[in-house]
Short mmCIF file of C-alpha atoms and ligand atoms in Angstrom, two decimals:
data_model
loop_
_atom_site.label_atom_id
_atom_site.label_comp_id
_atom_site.label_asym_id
_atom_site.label_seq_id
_atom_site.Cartn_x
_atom_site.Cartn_y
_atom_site.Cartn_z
CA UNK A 211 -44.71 7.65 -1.99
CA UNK A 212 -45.59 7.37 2.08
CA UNK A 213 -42.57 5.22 2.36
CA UNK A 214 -40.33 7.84 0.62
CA UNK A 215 -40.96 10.58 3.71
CA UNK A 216 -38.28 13.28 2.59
CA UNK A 217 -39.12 12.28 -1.29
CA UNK A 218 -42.20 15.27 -0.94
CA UNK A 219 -40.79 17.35 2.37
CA UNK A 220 -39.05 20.06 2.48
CA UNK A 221 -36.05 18.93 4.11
CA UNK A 222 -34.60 16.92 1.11
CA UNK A 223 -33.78 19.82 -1.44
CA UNK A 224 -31.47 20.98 1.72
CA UNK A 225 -29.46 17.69 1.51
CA UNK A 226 -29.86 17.47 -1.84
CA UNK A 227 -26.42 19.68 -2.35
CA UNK A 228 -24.52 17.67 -0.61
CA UNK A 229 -25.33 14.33 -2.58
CA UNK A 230 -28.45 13.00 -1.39
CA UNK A 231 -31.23 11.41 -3.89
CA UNK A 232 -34.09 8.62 -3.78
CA UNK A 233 -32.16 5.66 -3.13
CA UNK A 234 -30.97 7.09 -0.06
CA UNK A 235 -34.18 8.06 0.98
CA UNK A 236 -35.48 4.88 0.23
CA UNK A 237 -32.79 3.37 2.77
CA UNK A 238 -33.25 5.47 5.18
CA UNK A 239 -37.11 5.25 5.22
CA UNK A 240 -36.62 2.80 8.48
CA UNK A 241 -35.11 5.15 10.12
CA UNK A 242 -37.39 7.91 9.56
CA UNK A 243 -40.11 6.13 10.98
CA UNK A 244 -38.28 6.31 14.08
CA UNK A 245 -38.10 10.07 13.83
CA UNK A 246 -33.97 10.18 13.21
CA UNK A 247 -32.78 12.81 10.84
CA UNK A 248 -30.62 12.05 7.88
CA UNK A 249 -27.37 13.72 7.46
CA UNK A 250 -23.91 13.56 5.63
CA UNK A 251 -20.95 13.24 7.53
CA UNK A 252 -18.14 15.86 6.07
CA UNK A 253 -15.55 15.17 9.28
CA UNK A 254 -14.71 12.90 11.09
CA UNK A 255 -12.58 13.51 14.69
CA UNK A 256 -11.94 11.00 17.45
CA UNK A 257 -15.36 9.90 18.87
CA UNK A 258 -17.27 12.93 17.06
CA UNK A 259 -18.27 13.86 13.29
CA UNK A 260 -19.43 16.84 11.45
CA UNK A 261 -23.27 15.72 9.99
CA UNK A 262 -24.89 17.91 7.80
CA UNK A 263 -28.62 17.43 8.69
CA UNK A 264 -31.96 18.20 7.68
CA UNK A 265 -31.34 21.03 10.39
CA UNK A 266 -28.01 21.90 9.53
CA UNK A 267 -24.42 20.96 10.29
CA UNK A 268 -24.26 19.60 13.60
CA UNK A 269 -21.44 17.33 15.86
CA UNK A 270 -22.64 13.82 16.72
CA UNK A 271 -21.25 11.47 18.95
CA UNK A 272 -20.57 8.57 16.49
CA UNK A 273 -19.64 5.93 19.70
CA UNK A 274 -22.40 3.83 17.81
CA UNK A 275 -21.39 3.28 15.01
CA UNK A 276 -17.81 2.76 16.08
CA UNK A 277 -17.31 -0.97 15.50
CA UNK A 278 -13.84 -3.17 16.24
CA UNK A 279 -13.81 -3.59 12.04
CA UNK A 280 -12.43 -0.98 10.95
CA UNK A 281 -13.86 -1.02 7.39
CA UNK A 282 -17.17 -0.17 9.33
CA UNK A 283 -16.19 2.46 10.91
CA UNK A 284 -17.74 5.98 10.09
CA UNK A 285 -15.76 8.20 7.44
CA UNK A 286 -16.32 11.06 5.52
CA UNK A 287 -19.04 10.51 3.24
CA UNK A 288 -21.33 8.49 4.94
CA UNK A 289 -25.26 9.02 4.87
CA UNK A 290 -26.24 8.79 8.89
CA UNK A 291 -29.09 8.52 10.83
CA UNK A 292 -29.17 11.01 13.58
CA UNK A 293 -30.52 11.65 17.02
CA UNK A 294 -32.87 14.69 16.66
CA UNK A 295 -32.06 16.14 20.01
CA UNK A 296 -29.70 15.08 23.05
CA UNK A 297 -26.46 16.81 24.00
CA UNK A 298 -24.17 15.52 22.26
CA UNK A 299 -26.79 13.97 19.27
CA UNK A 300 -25.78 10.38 18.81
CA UNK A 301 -25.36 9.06 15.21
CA UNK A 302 -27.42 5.71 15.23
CA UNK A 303 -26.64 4.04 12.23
CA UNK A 304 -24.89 4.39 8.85
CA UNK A 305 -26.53 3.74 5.68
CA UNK A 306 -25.08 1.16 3.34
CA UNK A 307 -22.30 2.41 1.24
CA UNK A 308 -22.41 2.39 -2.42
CA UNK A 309 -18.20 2.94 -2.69
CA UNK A 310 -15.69 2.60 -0.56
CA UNK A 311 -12.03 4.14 -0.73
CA UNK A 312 -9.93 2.10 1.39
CA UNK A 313 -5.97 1.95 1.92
CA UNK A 314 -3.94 -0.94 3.74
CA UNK A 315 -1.76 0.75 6.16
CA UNK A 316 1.80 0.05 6.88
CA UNK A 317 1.49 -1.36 10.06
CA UNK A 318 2.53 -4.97 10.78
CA UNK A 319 -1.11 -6.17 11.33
CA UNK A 320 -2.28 -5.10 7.71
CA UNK A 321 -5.60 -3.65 8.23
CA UNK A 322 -7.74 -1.36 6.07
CA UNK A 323 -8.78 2.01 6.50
CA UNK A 324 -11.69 3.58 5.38
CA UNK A 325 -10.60 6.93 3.25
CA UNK A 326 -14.04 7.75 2.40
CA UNK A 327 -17.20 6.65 1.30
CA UNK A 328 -20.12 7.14 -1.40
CA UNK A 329 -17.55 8.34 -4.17
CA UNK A 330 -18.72 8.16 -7.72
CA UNK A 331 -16.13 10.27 -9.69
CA UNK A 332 -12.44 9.40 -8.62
CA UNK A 333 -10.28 12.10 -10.21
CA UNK A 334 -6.93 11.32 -10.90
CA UNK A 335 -4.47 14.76 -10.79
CA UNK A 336 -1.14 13.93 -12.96
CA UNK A 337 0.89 17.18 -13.76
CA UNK A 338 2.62 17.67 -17.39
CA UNK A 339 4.63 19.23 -15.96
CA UNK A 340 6.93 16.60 -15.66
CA UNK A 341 7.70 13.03 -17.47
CA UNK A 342 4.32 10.98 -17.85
CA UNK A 343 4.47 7.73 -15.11
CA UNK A 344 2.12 5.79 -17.18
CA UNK A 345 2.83 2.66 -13.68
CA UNK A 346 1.80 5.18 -11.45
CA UNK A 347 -1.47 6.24 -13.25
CA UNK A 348 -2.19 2.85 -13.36
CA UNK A 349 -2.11 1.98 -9.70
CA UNK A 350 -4.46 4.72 -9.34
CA UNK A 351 -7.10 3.73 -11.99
CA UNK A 352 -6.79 0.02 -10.17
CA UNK A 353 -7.32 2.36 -6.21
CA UNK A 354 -10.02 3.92 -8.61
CA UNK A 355 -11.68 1.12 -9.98
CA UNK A 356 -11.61 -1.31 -6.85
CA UNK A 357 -13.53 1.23 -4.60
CA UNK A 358 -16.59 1.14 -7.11
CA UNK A 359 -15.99 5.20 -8.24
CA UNK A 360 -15.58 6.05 -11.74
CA UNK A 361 -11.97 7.27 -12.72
CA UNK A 362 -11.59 10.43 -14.30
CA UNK A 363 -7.57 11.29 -15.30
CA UNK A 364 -7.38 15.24 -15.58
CA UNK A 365 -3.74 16.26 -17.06
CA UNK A 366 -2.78 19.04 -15.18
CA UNK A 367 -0.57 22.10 -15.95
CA UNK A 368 -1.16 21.81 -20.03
CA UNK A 369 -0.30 25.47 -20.26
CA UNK A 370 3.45 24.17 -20.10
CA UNK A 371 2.89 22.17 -23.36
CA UNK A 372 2.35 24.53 -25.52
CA UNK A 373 2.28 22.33 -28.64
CA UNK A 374 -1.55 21.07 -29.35
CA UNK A 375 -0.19 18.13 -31.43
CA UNK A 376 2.19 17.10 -28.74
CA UNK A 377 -0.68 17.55 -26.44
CA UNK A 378 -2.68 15.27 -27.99
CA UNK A 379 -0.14 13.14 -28.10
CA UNK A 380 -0.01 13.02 -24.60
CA UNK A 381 -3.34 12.81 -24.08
CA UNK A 382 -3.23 9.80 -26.39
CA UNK A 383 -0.78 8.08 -24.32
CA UNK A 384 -3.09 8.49 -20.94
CA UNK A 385 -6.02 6.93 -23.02
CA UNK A 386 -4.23 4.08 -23.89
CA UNK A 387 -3.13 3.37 -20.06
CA UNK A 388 -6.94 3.72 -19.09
CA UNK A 389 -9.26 2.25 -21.58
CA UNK A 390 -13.06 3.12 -20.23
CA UNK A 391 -11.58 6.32 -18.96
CA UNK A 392 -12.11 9.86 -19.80
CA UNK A 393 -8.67 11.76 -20.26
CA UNK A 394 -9.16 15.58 -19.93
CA UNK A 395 -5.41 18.17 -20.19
CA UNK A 396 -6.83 21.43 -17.98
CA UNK A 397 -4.82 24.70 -16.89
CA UNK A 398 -5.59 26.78 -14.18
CA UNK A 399 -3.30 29.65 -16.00
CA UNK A 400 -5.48 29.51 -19.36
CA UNK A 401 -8.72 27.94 -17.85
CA UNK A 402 -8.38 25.34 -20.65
CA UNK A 403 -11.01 22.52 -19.61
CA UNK A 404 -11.84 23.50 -16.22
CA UNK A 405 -15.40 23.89 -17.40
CA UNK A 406 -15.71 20.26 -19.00
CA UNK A 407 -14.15 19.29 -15.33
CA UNK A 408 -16.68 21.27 -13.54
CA UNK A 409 -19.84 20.07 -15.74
CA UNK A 410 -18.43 16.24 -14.67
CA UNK A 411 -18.51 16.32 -11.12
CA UNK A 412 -21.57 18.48 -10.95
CA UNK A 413 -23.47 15.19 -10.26
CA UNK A 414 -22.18 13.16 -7.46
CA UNK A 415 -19.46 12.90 -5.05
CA UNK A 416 -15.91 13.57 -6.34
CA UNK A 417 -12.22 13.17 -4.71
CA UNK A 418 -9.14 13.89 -5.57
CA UNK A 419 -6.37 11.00 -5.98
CA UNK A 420 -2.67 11.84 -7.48
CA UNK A 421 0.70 12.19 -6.12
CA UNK A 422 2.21 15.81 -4.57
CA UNK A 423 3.03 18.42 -7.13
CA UNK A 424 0.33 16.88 -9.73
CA UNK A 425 -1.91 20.08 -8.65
CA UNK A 426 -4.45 18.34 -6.51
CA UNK A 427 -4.41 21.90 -4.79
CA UNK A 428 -4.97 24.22 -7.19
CA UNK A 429 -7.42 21.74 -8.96
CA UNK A 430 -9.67 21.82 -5.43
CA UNK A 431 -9.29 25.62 -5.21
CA UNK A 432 -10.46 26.19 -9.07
CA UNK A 433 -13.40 23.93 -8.49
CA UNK A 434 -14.45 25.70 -5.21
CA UNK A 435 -13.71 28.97 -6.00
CA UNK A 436 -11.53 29.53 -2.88
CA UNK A 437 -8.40 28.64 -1.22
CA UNK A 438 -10.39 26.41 1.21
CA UNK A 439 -7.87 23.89 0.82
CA UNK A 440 -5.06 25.29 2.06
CA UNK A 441 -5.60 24.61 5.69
CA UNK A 442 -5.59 20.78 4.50
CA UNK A 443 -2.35 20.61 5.09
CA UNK A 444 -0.49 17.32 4.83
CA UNK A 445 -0.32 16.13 8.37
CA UNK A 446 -1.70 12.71 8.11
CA UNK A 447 0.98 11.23 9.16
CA UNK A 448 3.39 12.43 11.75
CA UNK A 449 7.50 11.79 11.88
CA UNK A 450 6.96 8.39 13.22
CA UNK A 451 4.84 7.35 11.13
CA UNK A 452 1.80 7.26 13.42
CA UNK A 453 -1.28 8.49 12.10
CA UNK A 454 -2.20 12.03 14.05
CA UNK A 455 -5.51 13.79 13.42
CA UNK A 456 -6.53 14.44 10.41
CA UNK A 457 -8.84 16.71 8.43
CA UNK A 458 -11.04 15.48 5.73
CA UNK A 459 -13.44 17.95 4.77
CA UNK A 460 -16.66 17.06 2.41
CA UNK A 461 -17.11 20.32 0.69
CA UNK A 462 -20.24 21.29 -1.66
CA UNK A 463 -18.88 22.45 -5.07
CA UNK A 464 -20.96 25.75 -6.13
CA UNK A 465 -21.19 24.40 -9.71
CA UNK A 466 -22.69 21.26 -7.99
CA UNK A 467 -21.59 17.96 -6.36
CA UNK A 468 -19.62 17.44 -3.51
CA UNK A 469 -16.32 17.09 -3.41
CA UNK A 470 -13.84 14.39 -0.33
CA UNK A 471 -10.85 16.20 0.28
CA UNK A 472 -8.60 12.82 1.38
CA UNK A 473 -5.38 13.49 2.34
CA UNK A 474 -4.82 9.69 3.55
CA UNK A 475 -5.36 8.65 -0.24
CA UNK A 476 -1.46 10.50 -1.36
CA UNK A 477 -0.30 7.17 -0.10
CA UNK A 478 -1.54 4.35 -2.15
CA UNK A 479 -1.58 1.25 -1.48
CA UNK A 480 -3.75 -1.72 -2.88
CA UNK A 481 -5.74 -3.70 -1.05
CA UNK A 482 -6.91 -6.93 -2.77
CA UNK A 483 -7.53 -5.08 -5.82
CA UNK A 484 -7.48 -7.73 -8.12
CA UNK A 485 -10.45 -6.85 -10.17
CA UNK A 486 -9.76 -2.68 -10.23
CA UNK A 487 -5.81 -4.57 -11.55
CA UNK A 488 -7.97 -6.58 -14.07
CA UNK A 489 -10.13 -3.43 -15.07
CA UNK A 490 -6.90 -1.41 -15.84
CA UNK A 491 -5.19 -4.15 -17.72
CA UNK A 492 -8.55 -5.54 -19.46
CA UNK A 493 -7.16 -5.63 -23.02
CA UNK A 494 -4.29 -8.25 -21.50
CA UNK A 495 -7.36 -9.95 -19.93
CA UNK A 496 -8.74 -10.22 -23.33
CA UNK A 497 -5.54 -11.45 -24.63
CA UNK A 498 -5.57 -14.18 -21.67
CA UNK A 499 -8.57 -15.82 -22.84
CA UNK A 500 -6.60 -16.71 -26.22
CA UNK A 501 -4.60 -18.20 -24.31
CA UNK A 502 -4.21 -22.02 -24.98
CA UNK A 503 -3.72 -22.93 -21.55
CA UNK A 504 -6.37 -21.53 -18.58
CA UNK A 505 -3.85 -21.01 -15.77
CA UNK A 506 -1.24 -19.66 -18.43
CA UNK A 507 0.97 -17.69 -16.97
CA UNK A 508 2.29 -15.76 -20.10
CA UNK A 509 6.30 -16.63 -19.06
CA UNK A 510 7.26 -19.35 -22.15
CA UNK A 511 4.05 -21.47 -22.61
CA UNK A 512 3.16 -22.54 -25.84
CA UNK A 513 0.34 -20.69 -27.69
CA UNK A 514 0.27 -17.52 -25.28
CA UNK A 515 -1.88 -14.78 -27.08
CA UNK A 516 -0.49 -12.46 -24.58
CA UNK A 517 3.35 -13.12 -25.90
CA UNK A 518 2.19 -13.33 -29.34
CA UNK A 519 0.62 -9.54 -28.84
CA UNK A 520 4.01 -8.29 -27.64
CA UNK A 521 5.80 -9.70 -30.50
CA UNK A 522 3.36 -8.33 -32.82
CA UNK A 523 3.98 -4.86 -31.35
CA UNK A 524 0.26 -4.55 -30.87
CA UNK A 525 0.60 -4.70 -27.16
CA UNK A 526 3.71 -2.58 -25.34
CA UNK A 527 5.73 -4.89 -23.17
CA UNK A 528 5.98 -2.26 -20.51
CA UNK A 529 1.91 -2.98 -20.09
CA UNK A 530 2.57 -6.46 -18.99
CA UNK A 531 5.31 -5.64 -17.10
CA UNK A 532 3.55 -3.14 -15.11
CA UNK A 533 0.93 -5.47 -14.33
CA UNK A 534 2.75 -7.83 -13.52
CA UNK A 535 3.95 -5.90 -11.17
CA UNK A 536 0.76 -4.79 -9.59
CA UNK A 537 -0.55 -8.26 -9.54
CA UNK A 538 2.68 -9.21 -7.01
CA UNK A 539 2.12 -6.32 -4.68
CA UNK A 540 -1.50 -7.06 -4.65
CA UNK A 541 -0.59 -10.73 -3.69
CA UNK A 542 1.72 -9.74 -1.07
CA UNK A 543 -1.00 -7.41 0.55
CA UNK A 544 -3.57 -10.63 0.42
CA UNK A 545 -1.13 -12.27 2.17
CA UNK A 546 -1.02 -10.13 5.14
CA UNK A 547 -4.20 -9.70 4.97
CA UNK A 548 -7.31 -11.12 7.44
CA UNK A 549 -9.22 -12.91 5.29
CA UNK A 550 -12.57 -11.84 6.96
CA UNK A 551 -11.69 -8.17 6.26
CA UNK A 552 -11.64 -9.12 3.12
CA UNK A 553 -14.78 -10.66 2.75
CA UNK A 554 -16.51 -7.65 4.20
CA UNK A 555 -14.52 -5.33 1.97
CA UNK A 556 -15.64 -7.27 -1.20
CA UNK A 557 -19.32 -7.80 -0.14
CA UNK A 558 -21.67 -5.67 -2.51
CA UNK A 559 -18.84 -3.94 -4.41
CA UNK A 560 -17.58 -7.08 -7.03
CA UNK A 561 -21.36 -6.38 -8.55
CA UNK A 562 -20.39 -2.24 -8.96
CA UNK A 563 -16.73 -3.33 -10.63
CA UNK A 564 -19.24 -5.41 -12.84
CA UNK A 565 -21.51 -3.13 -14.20
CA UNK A 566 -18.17 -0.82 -14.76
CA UNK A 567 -16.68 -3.34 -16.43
CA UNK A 568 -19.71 -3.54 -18.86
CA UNK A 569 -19.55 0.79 -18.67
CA UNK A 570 -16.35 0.45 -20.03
CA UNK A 571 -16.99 -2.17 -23.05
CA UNK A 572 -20.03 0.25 -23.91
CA UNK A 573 -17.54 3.30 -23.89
CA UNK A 574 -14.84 1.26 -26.19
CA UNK A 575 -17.19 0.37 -28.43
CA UNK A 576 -18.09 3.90 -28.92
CA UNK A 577 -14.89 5.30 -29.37
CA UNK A 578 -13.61 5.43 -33.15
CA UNK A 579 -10.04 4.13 -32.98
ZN1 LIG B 678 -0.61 -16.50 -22.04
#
């Protein structure tokens, strides 16, 4: 394997903690050749990033890879290709991203950001301790979905119901809000799942998506083992509204993988999610195709499958109301939206929310309901 250098050296098996496997190596071959070192990037602050090489963590200038688009600008997560020596050590390329979290920001010139990049499990935190907001898991299985990851809800706080039937129940719920996705209740108090948590992002890159109070926190801390966390305060964005200077750390997990700490992600927003929207919503897509008209629109026309499910009871009308719902706040944000940006964003990951599409069939056919 001469063209897979750090597939037989040592160095790999140092940057193999943080993520790194074959294909990488195989795309960054080129670069090798020209005597760069690979590294991870686990921060990134104004004009410099933190790079875990092949000779440890180091700060890079990243003023190369610094492009006008910002959806190609460096982020926490990226595989780099790294000076070996200068003061400071310039980061000369990027490697291509498998996933991509990105957010639209509120500013008038809608613009993406990147979060963070080479996700694979996307976990979503939602706390029983309060009233299940089946809309708002759904947004983030469609955040989850569109950036290529694999969703993963985790039910937080089950301690607080005590009840294993109206657990279940709950649980229930969640699964039917996110077919193709694993639904797992945890407690930090009892320890109740935290091992089935741990054993599923030991491979790959994890973050963390949910809103405040659904125990993002505590979920990070149990994983790592410390209260590493707590310095990531929420300062991503100041009074004003302007972004400041933020943190994202990429910490290894000791049980194995990695794991993007992303404050920016608390405030979702879609960006041209259309297929994650579709992914969420697939049994209504399903439904669709039933439909006697192509472009039906599911409002009064004649021989709509979708209506016809609703007044069967076999689909809840809150479903198509919620995406409904996400479907005109995804069309708003394609409005604003630079259609080039787009292009760039979708390039590469339409094939990933393919194969999860056919992921998820697989997993529904398996599952005895
Ligand atoms: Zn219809």
């Amino acid at each position: 394997m001469s063209h897979l250098p750090f597939h037989t050296s040592t160095p790999q098996h140092t940057l193999a903690a943080y993520g790194w496997d074959d294909g990488y190596a195989a795309d960054f071959a080129p670069y090798a050749e020209q005597g760069l070192l690979p590294g991870r990037v686990v921060r990134v602050d104004r004009g410099q990033a933190d790079v875990f090489t092949t000779d440890g963590l180091i700060r890079a200038d990243t003023a190369l890879v610094t492009p006008h688009d910002p959806l190609r600008v460096i982020c926490t997560g990226d595989w780099a290709a790294v000076e070996p020596a200068g003061d400071p050590q310039l980061i000369r390329a990027l490697l291509p991203r498998r996933t991509a979290f990105v957010r639209s920001t509120s500013s008038k010139r809608s613009e993406g950001q990147i979060l963070a990049a080479n996700v694979d499990h996307a976990i979503i935190a939602v706390s029983l301790a309060v009233e299940l907001d089946l809309g708002r898991i759904e947004r983030y299985l469609a955040l989850a979905w569109e950036s290529g990851a694999q969703p993963l809800v985790v039910l937080t706080k089950a301690d607080l119901v005590p009840d294993p039937t109206g657990l279940s129940y709950l649980v229930e719920d969640v699964e039917t809000t996110a077919p193709g996705v694993q639904v797992l209740a945890v407690s930090s108090e009892t320890g109740q799942g935290l091992d089935v948590l741990a054993a599923l992002v030991a491979d790959g890159t994890s973050v963390l998506l949910g809103a405040s109070g659904a125990g993002k926190s505590t979920l990070a801390n149990t994983l790592l083992g410390a209260d590493v966390m707590e310095v990531q305060a929420a300062r991503d964005v100041d009074g004003k509204g302007r972004h400041t200077t933020t943190t994202r750390n990429l910490l290894v997990l000791p049980g194995g993988g990695v794991l993007i700490d992303t404050p920016g992600l608390r405030g979702v927003g879609l960006w041209d999610s259309e297929a994650g929207v579709g992914q969420v919503f697939s049994e209504i897509a399903e439904l669709a195709e039933q439909c006697r008209f192509h472009d039906c629109g599911h409002g009064a026309e004649p021989g709509c499958a979708v209506l016809a499910a609703i007044e069967d009871g076999s689909l809840p009308e809150r479903r198509l109301e919620s995406w409904r719902k996400l479907m005109r706040e995804n069309q708003r944000i394609v409005a604003k939206t630079d259609a080039r940006l787009r292009q760039e964003m979708l390039r590469g990951w339409k094939q990933l929310s393919v194969e999860g599409r056919a992921n998820m069939a697989v997993k529904r056919g398996g599952r005895a309901r």
